[in-house]
Amino acid sequence: MRHRVVVLALDGVIPFELGIPQRIFGRARSSEASATGEELYSVVTCSVRPPGPVRTDADFSILVEHGPAALATADTVVVPASYELGPVHEEGRLTGELAAALAHIRPGTRMVSICTGGYVLAAAGYLDGRPATTHWSSADHFQRLFPKVRVDPDVLFVDDGDVLTSAGVAAGIDLCLHLVRRDHGTAVANDVARRTVVPPHRDGGQAQFIRRPMPEPGLATTTTARAWALGRLEEPILLRDMASQDSMSVRTFTRRFREEVGISPGQWLARQRVERARHLLESTDLSVDQVARASGFGTATSLRQHVQAALGVSPTVYRRTFRSTLTDR
């Protein structure tokens, strides 16, 4: 059976964020990576009330065809942001109606929030003692309201196993793509990203708030250097070579790269190489030495160090675990 994702639409829901789960999970197909492949998820939307209209924060309502009982069928529950959370946002407590709806959720169900949807998870106790994030502008209020939660205001999303939280808007896309990658591998997630026309991977630890996200008119960007580097990850890449692609000094390039991406060029390059290594470990039978060379780490020792730091396991264990998980499905 397909993994069932149930999205909880609350009054005041933001339509963009409500649509993210359907757009990402609903486009995920089997490893054939095509429109004709097997659908990997079923996605339904429900309300805390019987089927009927739900207000959004826009000038329209939506008609939701499922009531709260749908939550009992979920393998994953997603709570998008809402601007009408009432006591949840003001006092950190659930309304009776919302508590009754959440009571349908089975133990062990994976819980996911997008942006201020995290208030619902926190009020329900899912985040007690756990790391979590939300939109940077709400982080201080969130932490005061829920002191048991370990709030990280700087990251795009937090994966704490069976409970995951994201920052605002686009970070919800990043989190859902991360879940597809975690469930079914890099190739499937990249295919969803390609058909959705979004970046295939932004690491959860990337800064969610960059003070200059858009370059000033007329200023050069580091886009060319990044594209150049991605095309030759298996080769040695020096900082001065990246800077020269955008006709900048190393100092200017490094500063502008941080402003645009949120991390240093070296950190970014290491993450891209880890992603290349993950893909090769998942989709090929190349040896660890061959994967190390093909992803630009050069030696198996360097590959092991970076994969261990990023994923918490060795390349061999990652490959074995990933393939065993797919076989078990």
Short mmCIF file of C-alpha atoms in Angstrom, two decimals:
data_model
loop_
_atom_site.label_atom_id
_atom_site.label_comp_id
_atom_site.label_asym_id
_atom_site.label_seq_id
_atom_site.Cartn_x
_atom_site.Cartn_y
_atom_site.Cartn_z
CA MET A 1 0.00 0.00 0.00
CA ARG A 2 1.12 3.54 -0.70
CA HIS A 3 2.35 5.68 2.17
CA ARG A 4 -0.62 7.83 3.21
CA VAL A 5 -0.06 11.53 3.88
CA VAL A 6 -2.92 13.41 5.55
CA VAL A 7 -2.75 17.20 5.51
CA LEU A 8 -4.64 19.02 8.24
CA ALA A 9 -6.26 22.22 6.94
CA LEU A 10 -7.13 24.64 9.75
CA ASP A 11 -9.08 27.87 9.40
CA GLY A 12 -6.74 30.63 8.25
CA VAL A 13 -4.51 28.16 6.42
CA ILE A 14 -2.06 29.63 3.91
CA PRO A 15 -2.99 28.18 0.49
CA PHE A 16 0.58 28.02 -0.77
CA GLU A 17 1.77 25.94 2.16
CA LEU A 18 -1.38 23.80 2.12
CA GLY A 19 -0.54 22.80 -1.45
CA ILE A 20 3.08 21.84 -0.83
CA PRO A 21 2.48 18.22 0.34
CA GLN A 22 0.26 17.40 -2.63
CA ARG A 23 2.71 19.00 -5.03
CA ILE A 24 5.76 17.15 -3.68
CA PHE A 25 4.45 13.81 -2.38
CA GLY A 26 1.81 13.64 -5.08
CA ARG A 27 4.50 13.84 -7.79
CA ALA A 28 6.72 11.10 -6.33
CA ARG A 29 6.89 8.05 -8.53
CA SER A 30 8.80 4.76 -8.26
CA SER A 31 12.44 4.50 -9.29
CA GLU A 32 11.36 4.48 -12.92
CA ALA A 33 11.37 8.25 -12.36
CA SER A 34 8.71 9.00 -14.92
CA ALA A 35 5.11 10.12 -15.08
CA THR A 36 4.10 6.50 -15.68
CA GLY A 37 5.87 5.13 -12.61
CA GLU A 38 4.02 3.82 -9.59
CA GLU A 39 2.69 6.49 -7.23
CA LEU A 40 4.54 6.24 -3.92
CA TYR A 41 2.21 8.31 -1.74
CA SER A 42 -1.50 9.00 -1.46
CA VAL A 43 -2.29 12.50 -0.21
CA VAL A 44 -5.60 13.61 1.30
CA THR A 45 -6.63 16.81 3.03
CA CYS A 46 -8.87 16.90 6.07
CA SER A 47 -10.43 19.39 8.46
CA VAL A 48 -11.05 19.32 12.22
CA ARG A 49 -14.76 19.40 11.36
CA PRO A 50 -16.98 17.28 9.12
CA PRO A 51 -16.39 17.78 5.37
CA GLY A 52 -17.09 21.33 4.28
CA PRO A 53 -15.54 24.77 3.73
CA VAL A 54 -12.34 25.90 5.45
CA ARG A 55 -11.28 29.55 5.48
CA THR A 56 -7.87 30.48 4.12
CA ASP A 57 -5.87 33.65 4.72
CA ALA A 58 -6.71 34.68 1.14
CA ASP A 59 -10.00 35.97 -0.24
CA PHE A 60 -11.40 32.49 -0.79
CA SER A 61 -12.30 29.34 1.12
CA ILE A 62 -11.59 25.75 0.14
CA LEU A 63 -13.92 22.78 0.20
CA VAL A 64 -12.36 19.94 2.19
CA GLU A 65 -13.88 16.53 1.54
CA HIS A 66 -12.55 14.68 4.60
CA GLY A 67 -13.23 15.12 8.31
CA PRO A 68 -10.87 14.47 11.25
CA ALA A 69 -11.35 10.68 11.05
CA ALA A 70 -8.97 10.74 8.07
CA LEU A 71 -6.14 11.39 10.52
CA ALA A 72 -6.54 7.83 11.80
CA THR A 73 -5.49 6.53 8.37
CA ALA A 74 -2.27 8.56 8.17
CA ASP A 75 1.28 7.28 8.01
CA THR A 76 2.40 10.92 7.97
CA VAL A 77 0.43 13.95 9.16
CA VAL A 78 1.38 17.39 7.83
CA VAL A 79 0.21 20.59 9.55
CA PRO A 80 0.70 23.68 7.35
CA ALA A 81 0.76 27.21 8.74
CA SER A 82 -2.42 29.04 9.70
CA TYR A 83 -3.05 32.64 10.70
CA GLU A 84 -6.04 31.75 12.87
CA LEU A 85 -4.59 29.46 15.52
CA GLY A 86 -6.23 31.35 18.41
CA PRO A 87 -5.37 29.80 21.82
CA VAL A 88 -2.71 27.62 20.19
CA HIS A 89 -0.71 30.71 19.20
CA GLU A 90 -1.70 32.94 22.10
CA GLU A 91 -1.66 30.53 25.05
CA GLY A 92 0.05 27.38 23.79
CA ARG A 93 -3.02 25.18 24.27
CA LEU A 94 -5.24 23.23 21.92
CA THR A 95 -8.91 24.00 21.45
CA GLY A 96 -11.27 21.16 22.29
CA GLU A 97 -12.09 20.73 18.62
CA LEU A 98 -8.44 20.50 17.59
CA ALA A 99 -7.56 18.16 20.49
CA ALA A 100 -10.42 15.84 19.50
CA ALA A 101 -9.20 15.81 15.91
CA LEU A 102 -5.58 15.04 16.85
CA ALA A 103 -6.78 12.22 19.12
CA HIS A 104 -7.51 10.23 15.93
CA ILE A 105 -3.79 10.01 15.13
CA ARG A 106 -2.30 6.57 15.72
CA PRO A 107 0.82 6.16 17.89
CA GLY A 108 3.94 6.05 15.74
CA THR A 109 2.54 8.29 13.00
CA ARG A 110 5.17 10.60 11.52
CA MET A 111 4.35 14.22 12.37
CA VAL A 112 5.41 17.14 10.15
CA SER A 113 4.81 20.88 10.42
CA ILE A 114 5.37 23.67 7.93
CA CYS A 115 6.18 27.12 9.34
CA THR A 116 3.86 28.07 12.22
CA GLY A 117 2.12 24.72 11.94
CA GLY A 118 4.75 23.82 14.52
CA TYR A 119 2.64 25.62 17.14
CA VAL A 120 0.06 22.85 16.79
CA LEU A 121 2.64 20.10 17.27
CA ALA A 122 4.11 21.91 20.27
CA ALA A 123 0.73 22.54 21.91
CA ALA A 124 -0.08 18.85 21.47
CA GLY A 125 3.17 17.87 23.22
CA TYR A 126 4.87 16.31 20.21
CA LEU A 127 7.86 18.64 20.50
CA ASP A 128 8.53 18.41 24.24
CA GLY A 129 12.25 17.88 24.77
CA ARG A 130 12.91 17.84 21.04
CA PRO A 131 14.75 20.14 18.63
CA ALA A 132 12.46 22.08 16.30
CA THR A 133 12.25 25.17 14.15
CA THR A 134 9.67 27.57 12.79
CA HIS A 135 9.68 30.81 10.81
CA TRP A 136 12.52 33.02 12.07
CA SER A 137 10.13 35.89 12.87
CA SER A 138 8.13 33.65 15.24
CA ALA A 139 11.05 31.81 16.86
CA ASP A 140 11.37 33.98 20.00
CA HIS A 141 7.63 33.88 20.68
CA PHE A 142 7.57 30.14 19.99
CA GLN A 143 10.36 29.52 22.49
CA ARG A 144 8.72 31.63 25.22
CA LEU A 145 5.40 29.87 24.71
CA PHE A 146 6.91 26.38 24.64
CA PRO A 147 9.99 26.36 26.91
CA LYS A 148 10.30 22.55 26.71
CA VAL A 149 11.08 22.76 22.99
CA ARG A 150 14.69 23.23 21.86
CA VAL A 151 14.08 25.87 19.19
CA ASP A 152 16.68 26.46 16.48
CA PRO A 153 15.69 29.67 14.68
CA ASP A 154 18.45 29.54 12.08
CA VAL A 155 17.80 26.36 10.07
CA LEU A 156 15.50 25.46 7.21
CA PHE A 157 14.16 22.33 8.85
CA VAL A 158 14.80 19.86 11.66
CA ASP A 159 14.53 16.10 11.21
CA ASP A 160 14.14 14.43 14.60
CA GLY A 161 13.11 11.05 13.25
CA ASP A 162 9.35 10.71 13.60
CA VAL A 163 8.78 14.44 14.18
CA LEU A 164 9.95 17.03 11.65
CA THR A 165 9.50 20.81 11.57
CA SER A 166 10.31 23.43 8.96
CA ALA A 167 10.71 27.15 8.66
CA GLY A 168 8.40 29.19 6.47
CA VAL A 169 7.05 28.76 2.97
CA ALA A 170 9.82 27.44 0.68
CA ALA A 171 11.43 25.56 3.58
CA GLY A 172 8.30 23.40 3.57
CA ILE A 173 9.23 22.32 0.04
CA ASP A 174 12.76 21.52 1.24
CA LEU A 175 11.40 19.41 4.10
CA CYS A 176 8.97 17.46 1.92
CA LEU A 177 11.70 16.77 -0.64
CA HIS A 178 13.93 15.66 2.23
CA LEU A 179 11.26 13.16 3.30
CA VAL A 180 10.93 11.80 -0.24
CA ARG A 181 14.72 11.45 -0.34
CA ARG A 182 14.72 9.74 3.07
CA ASP A 183 11.90 7.39 2.08
CA HIS A 184 12.87 6.55 -1.50
CA GLY A 185 16.32 7.91 -2.31
CA THR A 186 18.01 10.70 -4.18
CA ALA A 187 16.89 9.72 -7.69
CA VAL A 188 13.18 9.88 -6.82
CA ALA A 189 13.55 13.16 -4.92
CA ASN A 190 15.58 14.72 -7.72
CA ASP A 191 12.93 13.70 -10.23
CA VAL A 192 10.21 15.37 -8.14
CA ALA A 193 12.35 18.51 -7.81
CA ARG A 194 13.06 18.59 -11.53
CA ARG A 195 9.38 18.35 -12.46
CA THR A 196 8.48 20.91 -9.80
CA VAL A 197 11.30 23.20 -11.03
CA VAL A 198 12.88 23.72 -7.61
CA PRO A 199 16.42 23.06 -6.31
CA PRO A 200 16.75 19.32 -5.61
CA HIS A 201 18.44 19.79 -2.26
CA ARG A 202 18.91 22.50 0.34
CA ASP A 203 20.38 21.07 3.51
CA GLY A 204 18.26 21.44 6.64
CA GLY A 205 21.14 23.15 8.42
CA GLN A 206 21.33 25.93 5.86
CA ALA A 207 20.53 29.38 7.24
CA GLN A 208 16.86 30.28 6.76
CA PHE A 209 17.41 34.02 6.97
CA ILE A 210 20.09 35.56 4.77
CA ARG A 211 20.24 39.33 5.12
CA ARG A 212 20.93 39.89 1.44
CA PRO A 213 19.14 37.08 -0.36
CA MET A 214 19.00 39.02 -3.63
CA PRO A 215 22.02 40.79 -5.14
CA GLU A 216 21.85 44.50 -5.70
CA PRO A 217 21.03 45.46 -9.29
CA GLY A 218 24.12 45.42 -11.45
CA LEU A 219 26.22 43.36 -9.02
CA ALA A 220 27.68 40.06 -10.13
CA THR A 221 26.46 36.89 -8.39
CA THR A 222 28.10 33.55 -7.65
CA THR A 223 25.61 31.59 -9.77
CA THR A 224 28.05 30.89 -12.59
CA ALA A 225 30.68 29.56 -10.19
CA ARG A 226 28.20 27.21 -8.55
CA ALA A 227 27.02 25.82 -11.88
CA TRP A 228 30.64 25.43 -12.99
CA ALA A 229 31.56 23.55 -9.81
CA LEU A 230 28.54 21.24 -10.02
CA GLY A 231 29.67 20.17 -13.48
CA ARG A 232 33.07 18.99 -12.24
CA LEU A 233 32.64 17.79 -8.65
CA GLU A 234 34.96 14.85 -9.34
CA GLU A 235 37.86 17.23 -10.06
CA PRO A 236 39.98 19.28 -7.62
CA ILE A 237 38.28 22.67 -7.25
CA LEU A 238 40.16 25.61 -5.78
CA LEU A 239 38.53 28.68 -4.32
CA ARG A 240 40.41 30.95 -6.69
CA ASP A 241 39.11 28.92 -9.65
CA MET A 242 35.52 29.36 -8.47
CA ALA A 243 36.06 33.08 -7.94
CA SER A 244 37.49 33.48 -11.42
CA GLN A 245 34.30 32.10 -12.97
CA ASP A 246 32.49 35.20 -11.75
CA SER A 247 35.47 37.53 -12.27
CA MET A 248 35.87 38.31 -8.57
CA SER A 249 38.71 38.36 -6.12
CA VAL A 250 38.72 35.47 -3.66
CA ARG A 251 37.82 37.83 -0.83
CA THR A 252 34.87 39.40 -2.66
CA PHE A 253 33.67 36.03 -3.94
CA THR A 254 33.76 34.45 -0.48
CA ARG A 255 31.82 37.33 1.06
CA ARG A 256 29.20 37.39 -1.69
CA PHE A 257 28.88 33.59 -1.66
CA ARG A 258 28.02 33.67 2.05
CA GLU A 259 25.49 36.46 1.46
CA GLU A 260 23.74 34.49 -1.29
CA VAL A 261 23.98 30.91 -0.01
CA GLY A 262 24.36 31.28 3.76
CA ILE A 263 27.46 29.09 4.08
CA SER A 264 31.07 29.23 2.88
CA PRO A 265 32.10 27.95 -0.58
CA GLY A 266 34.00 25.09 1.07
CA GLN A 267 30.99 23.98 3.12
CA TRP A 268 28.74 24.19 0.08
CA LEU A 269 31.16 22.18 -2.05
CA ALA A 270 31.45 19.45 0.60
CA ARG A 271 27.64 19.17 0.82
CA GLN A 272 27.30 18.86 -2.96
CA ARG A 273 29.91 16.12 -2.98
CA VAL A 274 28.15 14.25 -0.19
CA GLU A 275 24.93 14.42 -2.22
CA ARG A 276 26.78 13.06 -5.27
CA ALA A 277 28.20 10.27 -3.12
CA ARG A 278 24.75 9.45 -1.72
CA HIS A 279 23.33 9.17 -5.20
CA LEU A 280 26.14 6.87 -6.32
CA LEU A 281 25.85 4.71 -3.22
CA GLU A 282 22.11 4.37 -3.77
CA SER A 283 22.04 3.83 -7.52
CA THR A 284 25.30 2.10 -8.49
CA ASP A 285 27.50 -0.80 -7.44
CA LEU A 286 30.70 1.28 -7.55
CA SER A 287 33.17 0.48 -4.79
CA VAL A 288 33.72 2.98 -1.99
CA ASP A 289 37.05 3.97 -3.59
CA GLN A 290 35.32 4.58 -6.93
CA VAL A 291 32.54 6.60 -5.28
CA ALA A 292 35.16 8.67 -3.49
CA ARG A 293 36.87 9.54 -6.76
CA ALA A 294 33.65 10.15 -8.68
CA SER A 295 32.29 12.51 -6.01
CA GLY A 296 35.51 14.49 -5.64
CA PHE A 297 36.68 13.30 -2.24
CA GLY A 298 39.66 11.53 -3.77
CA THR A 299 40.17 8.85 -1.15
CA ALA A 300 37.89 6.43 0.66
CA THR A 301 39.12 7.85 3.96
CA SER A 302 38.02 11.37 3.06
CA LEU A 303 34.67 10.06 1.79
CA ARG A 304 34.07 8.14 5.02
CA GLN A 305 34.86 11.19 7.13
CA HIS A 306 32.46 13.45 5.23
CA VAL A 307 29.64 10.91 4.94
CA GLN A 308 29.96 10.02 8.62
CA ALA A 309 29.79 13.69 9.59
CA ALA A 310 26.80 14.39 7.34
CA LEU A 311 24.77 11.19 7.68
CA GLY A 312 26.01 9.62 10.90
CA VAL A 313 27.01 6.34 9.24
CA SER A 314 29.79 5.05 6.99
CA PRO A 315 29.27 4.84 3.20
CA THR A 316 29.03 1.04 3.38
CA VAL A 317 26.44 1.09 6.15
CA TYR A 318 24.48 3.84 4.35
CA ARG A 319 24.34 1.78 1.15
CA ARG A 320 23.33 -1.38 2.99
CA THR A 321 20.68 0.40 5.07
CA PHE A 322 19.21 2.27 2.12
CA ARG A 323 18.91 -0.81 -0.06
CA SER A 324 17.56 -2.92 2.81
CA THR A 325 14.89 -0.31 3.48
CA LEU A 326 13.77 -0.30 -0.14
CA THR A 327 13.71 -4.12 -0.20
CA ASP A 328 11.62 -4.21 2.97
CA ARG A 329 9.01 -2.01 1.29
#
